[in-house]
PDB file of C-alpha atoms in Angstrom:
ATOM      1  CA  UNK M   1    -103.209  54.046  -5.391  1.00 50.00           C
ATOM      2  CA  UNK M   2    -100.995  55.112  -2.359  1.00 54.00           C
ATOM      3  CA  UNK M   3    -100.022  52.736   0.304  1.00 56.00           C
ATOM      4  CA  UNK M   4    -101.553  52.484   3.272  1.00 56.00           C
ATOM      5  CA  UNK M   5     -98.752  53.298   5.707  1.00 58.00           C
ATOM      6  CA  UNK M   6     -99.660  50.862   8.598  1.00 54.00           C
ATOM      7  CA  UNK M   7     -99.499  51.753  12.200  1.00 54.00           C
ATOM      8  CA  UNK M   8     -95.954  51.641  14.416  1.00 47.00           C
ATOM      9  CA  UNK M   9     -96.436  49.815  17.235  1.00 47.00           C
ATOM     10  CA  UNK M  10     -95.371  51.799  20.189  1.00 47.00           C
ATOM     11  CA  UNK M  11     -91.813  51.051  22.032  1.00 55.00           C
ATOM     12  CA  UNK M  12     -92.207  49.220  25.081  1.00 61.00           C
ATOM     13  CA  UNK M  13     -90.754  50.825  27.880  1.00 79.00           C
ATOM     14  CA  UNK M  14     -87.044  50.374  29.199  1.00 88.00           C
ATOM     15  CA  UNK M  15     -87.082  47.756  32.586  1.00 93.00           C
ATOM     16  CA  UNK M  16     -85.932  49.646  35.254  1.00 96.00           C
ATOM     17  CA  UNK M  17     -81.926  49.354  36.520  1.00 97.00           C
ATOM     18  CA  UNK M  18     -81.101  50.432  40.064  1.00 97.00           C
ATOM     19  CA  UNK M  19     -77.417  48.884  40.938  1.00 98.00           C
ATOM     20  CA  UNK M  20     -75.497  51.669  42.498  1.00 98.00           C
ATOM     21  CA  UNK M  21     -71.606  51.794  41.978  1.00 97.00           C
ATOM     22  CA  UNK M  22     -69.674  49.500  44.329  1.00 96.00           C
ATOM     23  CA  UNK M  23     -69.344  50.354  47.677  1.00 93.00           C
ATOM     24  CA  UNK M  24     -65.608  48.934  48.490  1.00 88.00           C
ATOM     25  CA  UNK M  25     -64.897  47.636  52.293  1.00 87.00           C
ATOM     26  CA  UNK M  26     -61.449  46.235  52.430  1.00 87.00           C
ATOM     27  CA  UNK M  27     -62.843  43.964  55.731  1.00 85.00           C
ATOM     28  CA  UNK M  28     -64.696  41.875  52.734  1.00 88.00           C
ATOM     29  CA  UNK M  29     -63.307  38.213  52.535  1.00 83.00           C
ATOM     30  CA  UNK M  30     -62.029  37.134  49.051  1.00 86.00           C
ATOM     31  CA  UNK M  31     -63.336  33.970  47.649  1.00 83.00           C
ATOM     32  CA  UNK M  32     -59.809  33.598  46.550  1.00 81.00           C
ATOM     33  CA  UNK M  33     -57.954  33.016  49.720  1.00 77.00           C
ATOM     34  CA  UNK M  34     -60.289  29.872  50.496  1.00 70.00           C
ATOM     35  CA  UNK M  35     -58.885  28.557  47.010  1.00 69.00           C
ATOM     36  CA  UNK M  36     -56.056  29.178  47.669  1.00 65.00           C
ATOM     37  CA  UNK M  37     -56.009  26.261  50.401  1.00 59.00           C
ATOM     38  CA  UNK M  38     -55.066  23.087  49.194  1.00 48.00           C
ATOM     39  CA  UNK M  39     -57.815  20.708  47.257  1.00 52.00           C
ATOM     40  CA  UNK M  40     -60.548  23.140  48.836  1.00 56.00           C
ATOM     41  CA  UNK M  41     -62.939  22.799  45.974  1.00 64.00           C
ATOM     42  CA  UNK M  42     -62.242  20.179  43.092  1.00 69.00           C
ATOM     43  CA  UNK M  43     -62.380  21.602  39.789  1.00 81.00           C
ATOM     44  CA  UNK M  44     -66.273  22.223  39.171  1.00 87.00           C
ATOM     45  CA  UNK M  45     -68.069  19.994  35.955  1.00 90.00           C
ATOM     46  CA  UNK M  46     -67.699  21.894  32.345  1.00 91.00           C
ATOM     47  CA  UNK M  47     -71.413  23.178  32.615  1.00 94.00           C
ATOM     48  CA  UNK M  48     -73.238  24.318  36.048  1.00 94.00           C
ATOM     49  CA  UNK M  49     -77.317  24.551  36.045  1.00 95.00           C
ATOM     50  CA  UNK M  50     -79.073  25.498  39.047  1.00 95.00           C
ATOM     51  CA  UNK M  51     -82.010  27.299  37.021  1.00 95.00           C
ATOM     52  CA  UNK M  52     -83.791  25.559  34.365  1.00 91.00           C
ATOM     53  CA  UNK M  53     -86.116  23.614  36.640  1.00 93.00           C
ATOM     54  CA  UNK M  54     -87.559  26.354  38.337  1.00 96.00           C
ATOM     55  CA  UNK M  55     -90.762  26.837  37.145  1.00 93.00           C
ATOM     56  CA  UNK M  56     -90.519  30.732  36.903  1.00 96.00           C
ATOM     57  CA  UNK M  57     -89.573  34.423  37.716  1.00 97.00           C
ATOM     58  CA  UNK M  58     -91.656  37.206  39.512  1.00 98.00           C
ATOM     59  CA  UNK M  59     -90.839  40.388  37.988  1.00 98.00           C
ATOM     60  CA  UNK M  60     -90.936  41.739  41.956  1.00 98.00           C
ATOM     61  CA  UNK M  61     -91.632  45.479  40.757  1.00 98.00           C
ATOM     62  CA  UNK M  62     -88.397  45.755  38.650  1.00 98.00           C
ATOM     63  CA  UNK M  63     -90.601  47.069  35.433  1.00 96.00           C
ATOM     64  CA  UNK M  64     -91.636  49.851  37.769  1.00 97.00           C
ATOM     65  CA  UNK M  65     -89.217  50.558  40.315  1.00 98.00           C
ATOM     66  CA  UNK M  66     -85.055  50.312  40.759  1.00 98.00           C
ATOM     67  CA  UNK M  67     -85.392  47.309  42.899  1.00 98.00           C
ATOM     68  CA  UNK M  68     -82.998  45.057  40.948  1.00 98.00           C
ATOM     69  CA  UNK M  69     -81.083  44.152  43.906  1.00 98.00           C
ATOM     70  CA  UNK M  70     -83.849  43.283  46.295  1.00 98.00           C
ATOM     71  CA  UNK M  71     -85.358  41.234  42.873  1.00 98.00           C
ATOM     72  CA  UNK M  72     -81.705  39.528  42.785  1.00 98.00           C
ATOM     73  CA  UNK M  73     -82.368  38.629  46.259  1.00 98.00           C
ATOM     74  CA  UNK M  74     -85.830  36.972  45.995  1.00 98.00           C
ATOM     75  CA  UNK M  75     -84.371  34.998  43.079  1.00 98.00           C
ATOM     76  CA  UNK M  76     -81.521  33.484  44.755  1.00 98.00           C
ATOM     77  CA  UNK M  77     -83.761  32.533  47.903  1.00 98.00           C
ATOM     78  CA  UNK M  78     -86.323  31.486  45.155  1.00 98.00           C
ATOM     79  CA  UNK M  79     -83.551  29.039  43.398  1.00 97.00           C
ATOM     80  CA  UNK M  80     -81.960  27.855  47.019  1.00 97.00           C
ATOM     81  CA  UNK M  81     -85.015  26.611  48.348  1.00 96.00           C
ATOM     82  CA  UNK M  82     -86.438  24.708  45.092  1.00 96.00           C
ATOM     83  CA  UNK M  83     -83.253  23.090  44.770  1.00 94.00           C
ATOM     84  CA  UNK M  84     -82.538  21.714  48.412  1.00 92.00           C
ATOM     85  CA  UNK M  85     -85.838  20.455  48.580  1.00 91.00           C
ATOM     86  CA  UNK M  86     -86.255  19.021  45.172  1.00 89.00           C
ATOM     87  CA  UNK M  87     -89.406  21.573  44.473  1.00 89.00           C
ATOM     88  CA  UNK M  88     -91.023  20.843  47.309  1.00 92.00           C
ATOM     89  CA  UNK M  89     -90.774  24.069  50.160  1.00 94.00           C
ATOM     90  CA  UNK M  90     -89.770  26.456  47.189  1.00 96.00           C
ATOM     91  CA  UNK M  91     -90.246  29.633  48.774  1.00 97.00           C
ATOM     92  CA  UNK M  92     -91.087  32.775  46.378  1.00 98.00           C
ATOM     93  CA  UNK M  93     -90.337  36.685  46.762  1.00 98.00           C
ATOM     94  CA  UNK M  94     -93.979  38.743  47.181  1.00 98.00           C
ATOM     95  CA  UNK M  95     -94.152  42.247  45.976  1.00 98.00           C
ATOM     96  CA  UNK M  96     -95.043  43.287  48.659  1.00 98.00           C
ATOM     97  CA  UNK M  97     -92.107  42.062  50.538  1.00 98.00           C
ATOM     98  CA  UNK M  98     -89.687  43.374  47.660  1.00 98.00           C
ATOM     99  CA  UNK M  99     -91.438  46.444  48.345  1.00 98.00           C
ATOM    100  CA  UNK M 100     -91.130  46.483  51.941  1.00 98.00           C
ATOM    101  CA  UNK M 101     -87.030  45.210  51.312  1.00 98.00           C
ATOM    102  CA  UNK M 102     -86.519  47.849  48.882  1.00 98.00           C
ATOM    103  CA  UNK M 103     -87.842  50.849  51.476  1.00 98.00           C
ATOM    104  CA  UNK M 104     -85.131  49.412  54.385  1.00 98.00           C
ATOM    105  CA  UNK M 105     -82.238  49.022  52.274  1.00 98.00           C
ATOM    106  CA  UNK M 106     -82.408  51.199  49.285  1.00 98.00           C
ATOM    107  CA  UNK M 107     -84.658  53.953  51.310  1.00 98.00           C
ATOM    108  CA  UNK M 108     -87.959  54.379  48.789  1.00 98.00           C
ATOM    109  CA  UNK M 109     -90.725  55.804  49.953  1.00 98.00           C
ATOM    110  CA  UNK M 110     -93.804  54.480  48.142  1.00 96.00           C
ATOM    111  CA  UNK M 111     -95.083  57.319  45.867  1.00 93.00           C
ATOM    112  CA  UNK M 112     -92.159  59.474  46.221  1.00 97.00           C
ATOM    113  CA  UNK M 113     -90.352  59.007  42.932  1.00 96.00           C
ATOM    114  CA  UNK M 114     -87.572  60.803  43.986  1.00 98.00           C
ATOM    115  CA  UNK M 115     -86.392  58.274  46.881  1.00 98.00           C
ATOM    116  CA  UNK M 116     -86.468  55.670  44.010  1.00 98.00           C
ATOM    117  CA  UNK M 117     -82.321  55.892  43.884  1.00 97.00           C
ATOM    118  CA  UNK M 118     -81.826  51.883  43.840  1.00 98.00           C
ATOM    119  CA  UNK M 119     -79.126  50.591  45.878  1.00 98.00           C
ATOM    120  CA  UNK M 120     -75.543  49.503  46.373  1.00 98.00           C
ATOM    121  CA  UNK M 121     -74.948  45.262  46.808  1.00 98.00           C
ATOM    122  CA  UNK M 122     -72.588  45.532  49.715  1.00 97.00           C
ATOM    123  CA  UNK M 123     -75.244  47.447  51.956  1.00 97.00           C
ATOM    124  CA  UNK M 124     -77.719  45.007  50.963  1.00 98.00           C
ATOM    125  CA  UNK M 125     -75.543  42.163  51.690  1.00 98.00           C
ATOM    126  CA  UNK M 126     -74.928  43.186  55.357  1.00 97.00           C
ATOM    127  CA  UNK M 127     -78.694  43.938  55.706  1.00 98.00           C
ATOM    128  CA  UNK M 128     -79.509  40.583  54.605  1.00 98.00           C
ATOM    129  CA  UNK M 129     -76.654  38.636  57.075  1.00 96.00           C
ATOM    130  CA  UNK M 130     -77.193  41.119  59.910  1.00 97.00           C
ATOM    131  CA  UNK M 131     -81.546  41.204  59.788  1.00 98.00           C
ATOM    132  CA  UNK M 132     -82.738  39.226  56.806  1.00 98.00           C
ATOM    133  CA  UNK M 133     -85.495  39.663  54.154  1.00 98.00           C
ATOM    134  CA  UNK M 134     -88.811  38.124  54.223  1.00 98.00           C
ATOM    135  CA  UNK M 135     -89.454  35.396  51.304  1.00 98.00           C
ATOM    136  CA  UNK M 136     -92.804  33.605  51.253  1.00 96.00           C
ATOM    137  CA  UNK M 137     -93.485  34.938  54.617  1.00 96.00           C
ATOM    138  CA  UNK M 138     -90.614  33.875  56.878  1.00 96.00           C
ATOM    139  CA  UNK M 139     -87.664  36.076  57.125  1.00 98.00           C
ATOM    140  CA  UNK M 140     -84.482  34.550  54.915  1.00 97.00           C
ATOM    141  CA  UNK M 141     -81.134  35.478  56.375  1.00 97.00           C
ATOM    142  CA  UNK M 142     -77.297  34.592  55.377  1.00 95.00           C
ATOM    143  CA  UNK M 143     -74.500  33.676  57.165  1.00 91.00           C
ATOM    144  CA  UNK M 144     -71.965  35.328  55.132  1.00 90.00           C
ATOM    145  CA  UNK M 145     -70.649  36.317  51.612  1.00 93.00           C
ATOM    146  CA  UNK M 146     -67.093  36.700  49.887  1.00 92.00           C
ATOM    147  CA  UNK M 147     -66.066  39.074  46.964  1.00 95.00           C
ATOM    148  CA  UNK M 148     -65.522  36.787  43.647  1.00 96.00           C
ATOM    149  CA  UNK M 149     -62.776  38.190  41.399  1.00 95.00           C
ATOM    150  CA  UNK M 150     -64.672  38.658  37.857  1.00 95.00           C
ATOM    151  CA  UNK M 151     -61.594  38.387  35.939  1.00 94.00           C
ATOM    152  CA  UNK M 152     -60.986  34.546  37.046  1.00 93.00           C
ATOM    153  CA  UNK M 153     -63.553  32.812  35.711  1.00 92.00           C
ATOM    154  CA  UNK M 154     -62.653  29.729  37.435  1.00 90.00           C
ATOM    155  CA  UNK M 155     -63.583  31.321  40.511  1.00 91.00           C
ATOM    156  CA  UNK M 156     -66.850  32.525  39.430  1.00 94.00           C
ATOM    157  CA  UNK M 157     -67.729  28.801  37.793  1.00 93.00           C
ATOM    158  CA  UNK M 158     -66.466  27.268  41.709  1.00 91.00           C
ATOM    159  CA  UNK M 159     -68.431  30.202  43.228  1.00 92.00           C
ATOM    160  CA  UNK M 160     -71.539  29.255  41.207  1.00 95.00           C
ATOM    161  CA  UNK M 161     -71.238  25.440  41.558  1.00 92.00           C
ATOM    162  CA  UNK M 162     -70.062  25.656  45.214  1.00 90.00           C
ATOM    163  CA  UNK M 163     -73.054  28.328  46.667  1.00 93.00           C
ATOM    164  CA  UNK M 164     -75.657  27.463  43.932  1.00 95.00           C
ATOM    165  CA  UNK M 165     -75.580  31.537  42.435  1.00 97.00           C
ATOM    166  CA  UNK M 166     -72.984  34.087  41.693  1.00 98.00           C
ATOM    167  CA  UNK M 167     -75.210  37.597  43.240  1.00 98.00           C
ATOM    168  CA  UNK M 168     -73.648  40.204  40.395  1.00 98.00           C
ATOM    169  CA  UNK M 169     -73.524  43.571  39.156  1.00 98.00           C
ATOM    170  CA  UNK M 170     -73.365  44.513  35.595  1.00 98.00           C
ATOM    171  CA  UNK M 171     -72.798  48.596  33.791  1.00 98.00           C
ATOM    172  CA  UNK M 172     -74.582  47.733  31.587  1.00 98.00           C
ATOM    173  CA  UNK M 173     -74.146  49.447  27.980  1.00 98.00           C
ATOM    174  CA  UNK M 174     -76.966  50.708  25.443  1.00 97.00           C
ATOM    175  CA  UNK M 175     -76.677  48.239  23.009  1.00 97.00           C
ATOM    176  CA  UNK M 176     -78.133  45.456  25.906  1.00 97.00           C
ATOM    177  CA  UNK M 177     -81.910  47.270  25.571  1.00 96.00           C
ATOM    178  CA  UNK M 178     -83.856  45.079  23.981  1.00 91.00           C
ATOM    179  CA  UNK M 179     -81.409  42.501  23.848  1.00 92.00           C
ATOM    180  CA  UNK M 180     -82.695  38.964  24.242  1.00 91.00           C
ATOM    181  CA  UNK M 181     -79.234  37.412  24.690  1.00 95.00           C
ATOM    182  CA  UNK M 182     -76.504  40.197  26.001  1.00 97.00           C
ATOM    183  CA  UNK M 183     -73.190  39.844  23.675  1.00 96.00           C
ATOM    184  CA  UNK M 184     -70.737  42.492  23.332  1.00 96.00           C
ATOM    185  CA  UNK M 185     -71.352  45.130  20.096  1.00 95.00           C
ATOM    186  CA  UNK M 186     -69.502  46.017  16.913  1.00 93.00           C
ATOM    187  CA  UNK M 187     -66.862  47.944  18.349  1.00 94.00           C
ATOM    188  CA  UNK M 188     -66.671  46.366  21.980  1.00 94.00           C
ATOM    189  CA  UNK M 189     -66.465  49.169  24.944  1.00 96.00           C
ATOM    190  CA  UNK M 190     -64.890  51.550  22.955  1.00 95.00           C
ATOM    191  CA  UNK M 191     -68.282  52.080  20.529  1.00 95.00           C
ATOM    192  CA  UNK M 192     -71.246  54.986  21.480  1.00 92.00           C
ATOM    193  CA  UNK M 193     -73.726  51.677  22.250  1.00 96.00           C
ATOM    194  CA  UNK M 194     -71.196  49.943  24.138  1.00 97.00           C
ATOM    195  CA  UNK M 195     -69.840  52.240  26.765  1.00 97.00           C
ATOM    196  CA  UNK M 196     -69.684  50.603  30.382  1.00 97.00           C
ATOM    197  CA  UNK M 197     -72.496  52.017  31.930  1.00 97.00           C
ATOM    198  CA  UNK M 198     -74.153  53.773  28.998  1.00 97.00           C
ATOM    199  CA  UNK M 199     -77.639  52.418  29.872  1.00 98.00           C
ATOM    200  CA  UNK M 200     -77.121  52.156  33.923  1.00 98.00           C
ATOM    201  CA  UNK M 201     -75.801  50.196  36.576  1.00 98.00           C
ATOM    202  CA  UNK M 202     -78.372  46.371  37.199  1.00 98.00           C
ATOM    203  CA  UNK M 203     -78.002  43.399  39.814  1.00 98.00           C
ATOM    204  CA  UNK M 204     -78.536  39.960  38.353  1.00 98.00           C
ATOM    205  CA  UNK M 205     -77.794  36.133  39.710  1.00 98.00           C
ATOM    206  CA  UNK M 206     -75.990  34.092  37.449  1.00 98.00           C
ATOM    207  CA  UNK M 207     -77.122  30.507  38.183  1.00 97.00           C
ATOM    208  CA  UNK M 208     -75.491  28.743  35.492  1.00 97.00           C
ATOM    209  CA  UNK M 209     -72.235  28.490  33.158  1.00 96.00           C
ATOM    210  CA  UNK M 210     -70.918  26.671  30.427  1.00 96.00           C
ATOM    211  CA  UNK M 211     -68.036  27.106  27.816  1.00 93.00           C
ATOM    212  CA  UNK M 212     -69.784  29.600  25.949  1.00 94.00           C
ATOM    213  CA  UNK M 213     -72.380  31.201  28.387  1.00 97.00           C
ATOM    214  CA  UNK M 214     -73.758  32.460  31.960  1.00 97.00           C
ATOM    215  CA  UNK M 215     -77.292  32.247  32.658  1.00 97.00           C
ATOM    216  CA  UNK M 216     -78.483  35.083  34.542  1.00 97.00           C
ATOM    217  CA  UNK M 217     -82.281  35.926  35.678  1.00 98.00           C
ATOM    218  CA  UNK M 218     -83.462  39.179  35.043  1.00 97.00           C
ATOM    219  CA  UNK M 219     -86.881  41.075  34.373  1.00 97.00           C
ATOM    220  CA  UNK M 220     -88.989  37.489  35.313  1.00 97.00           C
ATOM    221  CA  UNK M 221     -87.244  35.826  32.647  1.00 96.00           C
ATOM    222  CA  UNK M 222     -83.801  33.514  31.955  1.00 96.00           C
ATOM    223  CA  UNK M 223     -81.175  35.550  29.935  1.00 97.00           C
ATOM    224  CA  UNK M 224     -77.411  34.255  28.285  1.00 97.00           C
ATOM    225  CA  UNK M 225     -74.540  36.695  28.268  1.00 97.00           C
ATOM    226  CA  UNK M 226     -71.877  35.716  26.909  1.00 97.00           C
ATOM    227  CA  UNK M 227     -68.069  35.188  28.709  1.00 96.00           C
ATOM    228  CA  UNK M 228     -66.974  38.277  26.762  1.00 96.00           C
ATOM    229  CA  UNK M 229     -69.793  40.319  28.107  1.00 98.00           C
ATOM    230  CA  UNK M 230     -69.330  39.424  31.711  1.00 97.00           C
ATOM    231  CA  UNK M 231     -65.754  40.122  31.371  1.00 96.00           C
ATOM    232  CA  UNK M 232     -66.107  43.377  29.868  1.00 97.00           C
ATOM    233  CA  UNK M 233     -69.149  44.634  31.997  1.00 98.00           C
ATOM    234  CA  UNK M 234     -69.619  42.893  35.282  1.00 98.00           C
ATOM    235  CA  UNK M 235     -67.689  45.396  37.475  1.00 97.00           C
ATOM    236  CA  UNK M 236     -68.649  43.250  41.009  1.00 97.00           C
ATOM    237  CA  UNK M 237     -69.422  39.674  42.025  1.00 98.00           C
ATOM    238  CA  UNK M 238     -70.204  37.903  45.783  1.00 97.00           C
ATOM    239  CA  UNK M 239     -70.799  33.713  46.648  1.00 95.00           C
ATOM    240  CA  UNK M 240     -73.213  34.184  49.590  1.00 95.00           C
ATOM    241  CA  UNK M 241     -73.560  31.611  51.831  1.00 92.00           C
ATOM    242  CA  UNK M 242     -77.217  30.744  53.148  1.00 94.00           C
ATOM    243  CA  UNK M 243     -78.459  27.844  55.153  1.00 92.00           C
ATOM    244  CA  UNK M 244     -81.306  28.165  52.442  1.00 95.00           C
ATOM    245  CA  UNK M 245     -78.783  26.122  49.752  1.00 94.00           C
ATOM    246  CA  UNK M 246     -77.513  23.616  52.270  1.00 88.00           C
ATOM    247  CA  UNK M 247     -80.659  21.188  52.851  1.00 79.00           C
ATOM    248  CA  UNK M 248     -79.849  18.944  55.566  1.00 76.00           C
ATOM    249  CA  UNK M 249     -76.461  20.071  55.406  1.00 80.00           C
ATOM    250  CA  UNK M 250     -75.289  19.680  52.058  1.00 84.00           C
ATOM    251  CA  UNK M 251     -75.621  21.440  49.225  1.00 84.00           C
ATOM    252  CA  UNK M 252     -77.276  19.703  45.787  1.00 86.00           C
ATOM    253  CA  UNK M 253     -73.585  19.812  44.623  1.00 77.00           C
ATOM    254  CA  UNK M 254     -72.715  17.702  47.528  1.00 76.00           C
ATOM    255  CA  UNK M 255     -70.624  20.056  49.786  1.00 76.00           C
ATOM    256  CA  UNK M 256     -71.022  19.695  53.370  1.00 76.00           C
ATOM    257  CA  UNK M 257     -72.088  23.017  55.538  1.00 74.00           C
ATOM    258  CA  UNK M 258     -70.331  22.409  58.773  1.00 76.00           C
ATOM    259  CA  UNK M 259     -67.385  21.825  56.762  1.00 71.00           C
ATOM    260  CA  UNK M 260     -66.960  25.037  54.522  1.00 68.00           C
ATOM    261  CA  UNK M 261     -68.093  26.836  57.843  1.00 67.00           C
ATOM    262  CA  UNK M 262     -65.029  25.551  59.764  1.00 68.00           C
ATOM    263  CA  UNK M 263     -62.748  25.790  56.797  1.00 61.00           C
ATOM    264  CA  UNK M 264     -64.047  29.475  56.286  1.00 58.00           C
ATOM    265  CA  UNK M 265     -63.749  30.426  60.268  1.00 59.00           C
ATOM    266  CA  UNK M 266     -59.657  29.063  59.583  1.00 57.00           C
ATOM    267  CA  UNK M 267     -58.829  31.440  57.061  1.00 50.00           C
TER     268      UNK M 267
END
């Protein structure tokens, strides 16, 4: 009696990408020169969490269009305001205003596929310190960002635990479809599935770290990559400062706004 062959379930279709290559401005501040300064930032605790509360994602069109920066955004704004406020104003991204962030920075027009190019991170950082992005209805500026070396990973754990979020960019390689956790494959960069790149370019915030991991959000949901895989792939990082993470003033890892502002206008 022959087997009955049973049914393949069909693939589910790839999320969507939409980082452009970096855009490179040599007027952008480096994280490292306010480092550099003398007991600026005290060495950060061994783990950094500024996610796990938060009592979820919007996928903000990313399953449909090359939005992941504007998503990126709304997550960041998302995490800033639950943690200043302790959950209470938590203010969350709308489609329709990812939509509407996504047509003035990365120039889609609704329905014409071909405008539907994604966006670079530096463009969409001055957008958002020079006119802002709506989030739950009000508009959600910042008052500045500075390029985080990805190679130092003490700077990106200070940048997370000092601004609440590292805003990144990943080239992300084939073998990370499907991937539940992102870790480097057999054969590291140098393998067909693990080319730089090899699936696309995609904008994430990392909002936590620990010896082994960062915690990134991406696609509505939580995902770990580990340190090898943000060494080998991330290709740029920004700290963004927004009033948004500073409730009252100071942060919820107790730095004090006025004072980073000062120290930052010295530099």
């Amino acid at each position: 009696m022959a087997k009955t062959k049973l049914p393949v379930p069909p693939k589910r279709p790839l999320p969507k990408l939409g980082k452009l290559p970096p855009r490179i401005d040599p007027r952008t501040f480096q994280l490292r020169k306010y480092l550099r300064k003398p007991a600026a930032v005290p060495t950060p605790p061994e783990e950094i969490s500024y996610v796990v509360r938060v009592p979820g994602w919007p996928m903000l069109l990313n399953d449909q269009l090359g939005d992941c920066v504007i998503a990126a955004m709304g997550h960041m704004v998302q995490q800033w305001t639950f943690f200043s406020t302790d959950g209470s104003a938590m203010q969350t991204m709308t489609d329709a205003e990812a939509l509407a962030a996504y047509e003035a920075i990365g120039g889609y027009v609704p329905g014409d596929s071909s405008t539907d190019q994604g966006a670079d991170m530096l463009t969409a950082l001055n957008y958002w310190r020079n006119t802002g992005i709506q989030v739950g209805g009000s508009v959600h500026k910042i008052g500045g960002f500075v390029a985080v070396d990805p190679a130092n990973l003490l700077e990106v754990r200070q940048a997370i635990w000092l601004f609440g979020n590292l805003f990144m960019g990943v080239q992300l390689p084939v073998s990370a479809q499907g991937q539940n956790d992102w870790i480097v494959p057999d054969g590291g960069i140098y393998s067909a599935d693990g080319a730089p790149g090899g699936w696309g370019g995609h904008c994430i915030p990392s909002m936590a770290e620990s010896p082994e991991t960062l915690t990134c959000i991406t696609w509505a949901e939580r995902l770990k990559m580990s340190h090898n895989f943000f060494g080998d792939y991330c290709d740029e990082a920004y700290a963004v400062l927004s009033q948004d993470w500073f409730g009252g003033g100071i942060s919820p890892s107790s730095f004090n706004l006025k004072q980073l502002e000062a120290d930052l206008a010295a530099l």
